[in-house]
PDB file of C-alpha atoms in Angstrom:
ATOM      1  CA  MET T   1     110.179  70.521  73.216  1.00  0.00           C
ATOM      2  CA  THR T   2     113.129  72.320  73.723  1.00  0.00           C
ATOM      3  CA  VAL T   3     111.542  75.793  74.233  1.00  0.00           C
ATOM      4  CA  LEU T   4     109.417  74.716  76.785  1.00  0.00           C
ATOM      5  CA  GLU T   5     112.269  73.980  79.386  1.00  0.00           C
ATOM      6  CA  PRO T   6     114.090  77.139  79.517  1.00  0.00           C
ATOM      7  CA  LEU T   7     110.547  78.984  79.956  1.00  0.00           C
ATOM      8  CA  LEU T   8     109.819  76.549  83.034  1.00  0.00           C
ATOM      9  CA  GLN T   9     113.305  77.382  84.676  1.00  0.00           C
ATOM     10  CA  TRP T  10     112.529  80.838  84.249  1.00  0.00           C
ATOM     11  CA  TYR T  11     109.001  80.711  86.032  1.00  0.00           C
ATOM     12  CA  ALA T  12     110.593  78.435  88.558  1.00  0.00           C
ATOM     13  CA  ALA T  13     113.202  81.158  89.660  1.00  0.00           C
ATOM     14  CA  ILE T  14     111.385  84.583  88.722  1.00  0.00           C
ATOM     15  CA  THR T  15     112.177  87.494  90.616  1.00  0.00           C
ATOM     16  CA  PRO T  16     111.464  91.073  90.553  1.00  0.00           C
ATOM     17  CA  GLN T  17     114.702  91.529  88.497  1.00  0.00           C
ATOM     18  CA  THR T  18     114.154  88.494  86.107  1.00  0.00           C
ATOM     19  CA  ILE T  19     110.764  89.810  85.094  1.00  0.00           C
ATOM     20  CA  ALA T  20     112.464  91.717  82.104  1.00  0.00           C
ATOM     21  CA  ARG T  21     113.543  88.630  80.500  1.00  0.00           C
ATOM     22  CA  ALA T  22     109.815  87.698  79.466  1.00  0.00           C
ATOM     23  CA  ALA T  23     110.673  88.972  76.032  1.00  0.00           C
ATOM     24  CA  GLU T  24     113.099  85.972  75.805  1.00  0.00           C
ATOM     25  CA  PHE T  25     110.335  83.881  75.931  1.00  0.00           C
ATOM     26  CA  TYR T  26     107.296  85.313  75.007  1.00  0.00           C
ATOM     27  CA  ALA T  27     105.844  86.935  71.388  1.00  0.00           C
ATOM     28  CA  ALA T  28     105.543  90.691  71.247  1.00  0.00           C
ATOM     29  CA  ASP T  29     101.835  90.357  70.645  1.00  0.00           C
ATOM     30  CA  ALA T  30     101.326  87.382  73.124  1.00  0.00           C
ATOM     31  CA  HIS T  31      97.846  86.898  74.629  1.00  0.00           C
ATOM     32  CA  PHE T  32      97.834  85.898  78.503  1.00  0.00           C
ATOM     33  CA  ARG T  33      94.799  84.884  80.309  1.00  0.00           C
ATOM     34  CA  ASP T  34      94.180  83.817  83.879  1.00  0.00           C
ATOM     35  CA  PRO T  35      91.187  84.294  86.306  1.00  0.00           C
ATOM     36  CA  PHE T  36      92.027  87.774  86.675  1.00  0.00           C
ATOM     37  CA  ASN T  37      93.617  88.848  83.621  1.00  0.00           C
ATOM     38  CA  ASP T  38      93.174  89.050  80.099  1.00  0.00           C
ATOM     39  CA  VAL T  39      96.194  91.003  78.225  1.00  0.00           C
ATOM     40  CA  ARG T  40      97.920  91.222  75.147  1.00  0.00           C
ATOM     41  CA  GLY T  41     101.716  91.995  74.720  1.00  0.00           C
ATOM     42  CA  VAL T  42     105.222  91.637  76.768  1.00  0.00           C
ATOM     43  CA  PRO T  43     104.749  94.913  78.680  1.00  0.00           C
ATOM     44  CA  ALA T  44     101.142  94.106  79.959  1.00  0.00           C
ATOM     45  CA  ILE T  45     102.360  90.326  80.867  1.00  0.00           C
ATOM     46  CA  GLU T  46     105.544  91.932  82.927  1.00  0.00           C
ATOM     47  CA  THR T  47     103.190  94.364  84.686  1.00  0.00           C
ATOM     48  CA  ILE T  48     101.003  91.392  85.868  1.00  0.00           C
ATOM     49  CA  PHE T  49     104.340  89.447  87.350  1.00  0.00           C
ATOM     50  CA  ARG T  50     105.594  93.182  88.739  1.00  0.00           C
ATOM     51  CA  HIS T  51     101.731  93.430  90.438  1.00  0.00           C
ATOM     52  CA  MET T  52     102.273  89.555  91.826  1.00  0.00           C
ATOM     53  CA  PHE T  53     105.627  90.919  93.823  1.00  0.00           C
ATOM     54  CA  ALA T  54     103.892  93.861  94.887  1.00  0.00           C
ATOM     55  CA  SER T  55     100.927  92.607  96.199  1.00  0.00           C
ATOM     56  CA  THR T  56     102.339  89.361  97.590  1.00  0.00           C
ATOM     57  CA  GLU T  57     105.288  88.096  99.732  1.00  0.00           C
ATOM     58  CA  GLN T  58     107.608  85.388  98.533  1.00  0.00           C
ATOM     59  CA  PRO T  59     105.567  84.286  95.628  1.00  0.00           C
ATOM     60  CA  ARG T  60     107.088  81.457  93.955  1.00  0.00           C
ATOM     61  CA  PHE T  61     106.146  78.512  91.389  1.00  0.00           C
ATOM     62  CA  VAL T  62     106.793  74.904  91.765  1.00  0.00           C
ATOM     63  CA  ILE T  63     106.595  72.916  88.153  1.00  0.00           C
ATOM     64  CA  ILE T  64     104.633  69.651  88.594  1.00  0.00           C
ATOM     65  CA  GLU T  65     104.129  68.136  85.201  1.00  0.00           C
ATOM     66  CA  ARG T  66     104.580  68.968  81.547  1.00  0.00           C
ATOM     67  CA  ILE T  67     103.062  67.810  78.516  1.00  0.00           C
ATOM     68  CA  ALA T  68     104.399  68.920  75.212  1.00  0.00           C
ATOM     69  CA  GLN T  69     103.395  68.183  71.600  1.00  0.00           C
ATOM     70  CA  ASP T  70     104.275  70.249  68.471  1.00  0.00           C
ATOM     71  CA  ASP T  71     103.640  73.661  69.109  1.00  0.00           C
ATOM     72  CA  GLN T  72     101.502  73.285  72.348  1.00  0.00           C
ATOM     73  CA  ALA T  73     102.592  72.639  75.821  1.00  0.00           C
ATOM     74  CA  PHE T  74     100.287  71.948  79.244  1.00  0.00           C
ATOM     75  CA  VAL T  75     101.707  72.787  82.242  1.00  0.00           C
ATOM     76  CA  THR T  76     100.639  71.894  85.952  1.00  0.00           C
ATOM     77  CA  TRP T  77     102.461  74.005  88.734  1.00  0.00           C
ATOM     78  CA  ARG T  78     101.737  75.120  92.333  1.00  0.00           C
ATOM     79  CA  PHE T  79     101.619  78.720  93.217  1.00  0.00           C
ATOM     80  CA  LEU T  80     103.076  79.450  96.934  1.00  0.00           C
ATOM     81  CA  PHE T  81     102.874  83.199  98.624  1.00  0.00           C
ATOM     82  CA  THR T  82     102.156  84.686 101.871  1.00  0.00           C
ATOM     83  CA  LEU T  83      99.983  87.418 102.051  1.00  0.00           C
ATOM     84  CA  ARG T  84      99.511  89.345 105.230  1.00  0.00           C
ATOM     85  CA  GLY T  85     101.324  86.477 107.152  1.00  0.00           C
ATOM     86  CA  ALA T  86      99.230  83.791 105.876  1.00  0.00           C
ATOM     87  CA  GLU T  87     100.532  81.019 103.577  1.00  0.00           C
ATOM     88  CA  TYR T  88      99.030  80.172 100.620  1.00  0.00           C
ATOM     89  CA  GLN T  89      99.104  77.601  97.732  1.00  0.00           C
ATOM     90  CA  VAL T  90      97.019  77.624  94.442  1.00  0.00           C
ATOM     91  CA  GLU T  91      97.235  74.538  92.139  1.00  0.00           C
ATOM     92  CA  GLY T  92      96.830  75.127  88.465  1.00  0.00           C
ATOM     93  CA  GLY T  93      97.376  74.443  84.726  1.00  0.00           C
ATOM     94  CA  SER T  94      98.875  76.180  81.654  1.00  0.00           C
ATOM     95  CA  HIS T  95      97.853  76.020  77.968  1.00  0.00           C
ATOM     96  CA  LEU T  96     101.081  77.346  75.985  1.00  0.00           C
ATOM     97  CA  ARG T  97     101.312  77.673  72.134  1.00  0.00           C
ATOM     98  CA  PHE T  98     104.364  78.498  70.524  1.00  0.00           C
ATOM     99  CA  ASN T  99     105.149  80.187  67.326  1.00  0.00           C
ATOM    100  CA  ALA T 100     107.652  79.054  64.877  1.00  0.00           C
ATOM    101  CA  GLN T 101     110.607  81.082  66.515  1.00  0.00           C
ATOM    102  CA  GLY T 102     109.557  79.221  69.695  1.00  0.00           C
ATOM    103  CA  LEU T 103     107.986  82.164  71.833  1.00  0.00           C
ATOM    104  CA  VAL T 104     104.982  81.835  73.735  1.00  0.00           C
ATOM    105  CA  ILE T 105     102.136  83.510  71.461  1.00  0.00           C
ATOM    106  CA  GLU T 106      99.101  82.181  74.030  1.00  0.00           C
ATOM    107  CA  HIS T 107      99.194  81.391  77.655  1.00  0.00           C
ATOM    108  CA  ARG T 108      96.197  80.429  79.346  1.00  0.00           C
ATOM    109  CA  ASP T 109      96.048  79.824  83.060  1.00  0.00           C
ATOM    110  CA  TYR T 110      93.311  77.433  84.465  1.00  0.00           C
ATOM    111  CA  TRP T 111      92.919  77.340  88.210  1.00  0.00           C
ATOM    112  CA  ASP T 112      89.898  77.536  90.396  1.00  0.00           C
ATOM    113  CA  ALA T 113      89.765  81.030  92.103  1.00  0.00           C
ATOM    114  CA  ALA T 114      87.023  80.169  94.332  1.00  0.00           C
ATOM    115  CA  GLU T 115      88.481  77.017  95.567  1.00  0.00           C
ATOM    116  CA  GLU T 116      92.397  77.742  95.447  1.00  0.00           C
ATOM    117  CA  LEU T 117      91.931  81.506  96.980  1.00  0.00           C
ATOM    118  CA  LEU T 118      88.705  83.211  97.395  1.00  0.00           C
ATOM    119  CA  GLN T 119      87.267  80.515 100.010  1.00  0.00           C
ATOM    120  CA  LYS T 120      90.348  80.828 101.849  1.00  0.00           C
ATOM    121  CA  LEU T 121      89.939  84.471 102.891  1.00  0.00           C
ATOM    122  CA  PRO T 122      88.742  85.448 106.055  1.00  0.00           C
ATOM    123  CA  LEU T 123      86.067  87.656 105.042  1.00  0.00           C
ATOM    124  CA  ILE T 124      84.806  85.981 101.765  1.00  0.00           C
ATOM    125  CA  GLY T 125      85.722  82.614 102.654  1.00  0.00           C
ATOM    126  CA  ALA T 126      82.830  81.624 104.588  1.00  0.00           C
ATOM    127  CA  PRO T 127      79.879  82.508 102.146  1.00  0.00           C
ATOM    128  CA  ILE T 128      81.875  80.517  99.294  1.00  0.00           C
ATOM    129  CA  ARG T 129      82.323  77.746 101.162  1.00  0.00           C
ATOM    130  CA  TRP T 130      78.358  77.612 102.136  1.00  0.00           C
ATOM    131  CA  LEU T 131      77.962  78.231  98.325  1.00  0.00           C
ATOM    132  CA  ARG T 132      79.956  75.536  97.547  1.00  0.00           C
ATOM    133  CA  GLY T 133      78.340  73.016 100.065  1.00  0.00           C
ATOM    134  CA  ARG T 134      75.038  74.031  98.758  1.00  0.00           C
ATOM    135  CA  PHE T 135      75.481  73.326  95.296  1.00  0.00           C
ATOM    136  CA  ARG T 136      77.527  70.008  95.816  1.00  0.00           C
ATOM    137  CA  ALA T 137      75.750  67.003  94.598  1.00  0.00           C
ATOM    138  CA  GLY T 138      75.554  64.340  97.346  1.00  0.00           C
TER     139      GLY T 138
END
C-alpha cells in the first residue's frame, strides 16, 4: 500500500511544526480513537497531537511492523517520551482504514493504558500492579 509509507514517515518524524500536515493523510471527517480520545475530523486529530507535545517531553514514534491489505493496514509502534524527567515507552498498534483517495478515514489505536502507562506512574502504579497480580491466573 503506497499511501501507508508516507503516513508512517510523517509519524516517525512528527514535530509541532509538522502537525499541520495531518490533512495530507487524514480525510476531513476521519475518526480517531485511542484509550483516551475519541474524535472526528482533522482539527480534532491535530489537537490530540498538539496536546501530546504540550504534555510530554521529546515524544516520538518508532514504527515496528506493518501489514497492509486492500484499503486497510495494521501497524505496530513504540511511543517514547519523557515525563517529569522519567522516560516512558508505550507499545501498541493501530488499525487504519483508507478511502479511495488514500486518506485515513478510520484510525484506531490499541494499547493497554494500565500496563503501558498507568502502572508505571508513582502514585497510582502500586494499586494497579496489585490489581493486575490479584487477577492474574496461576
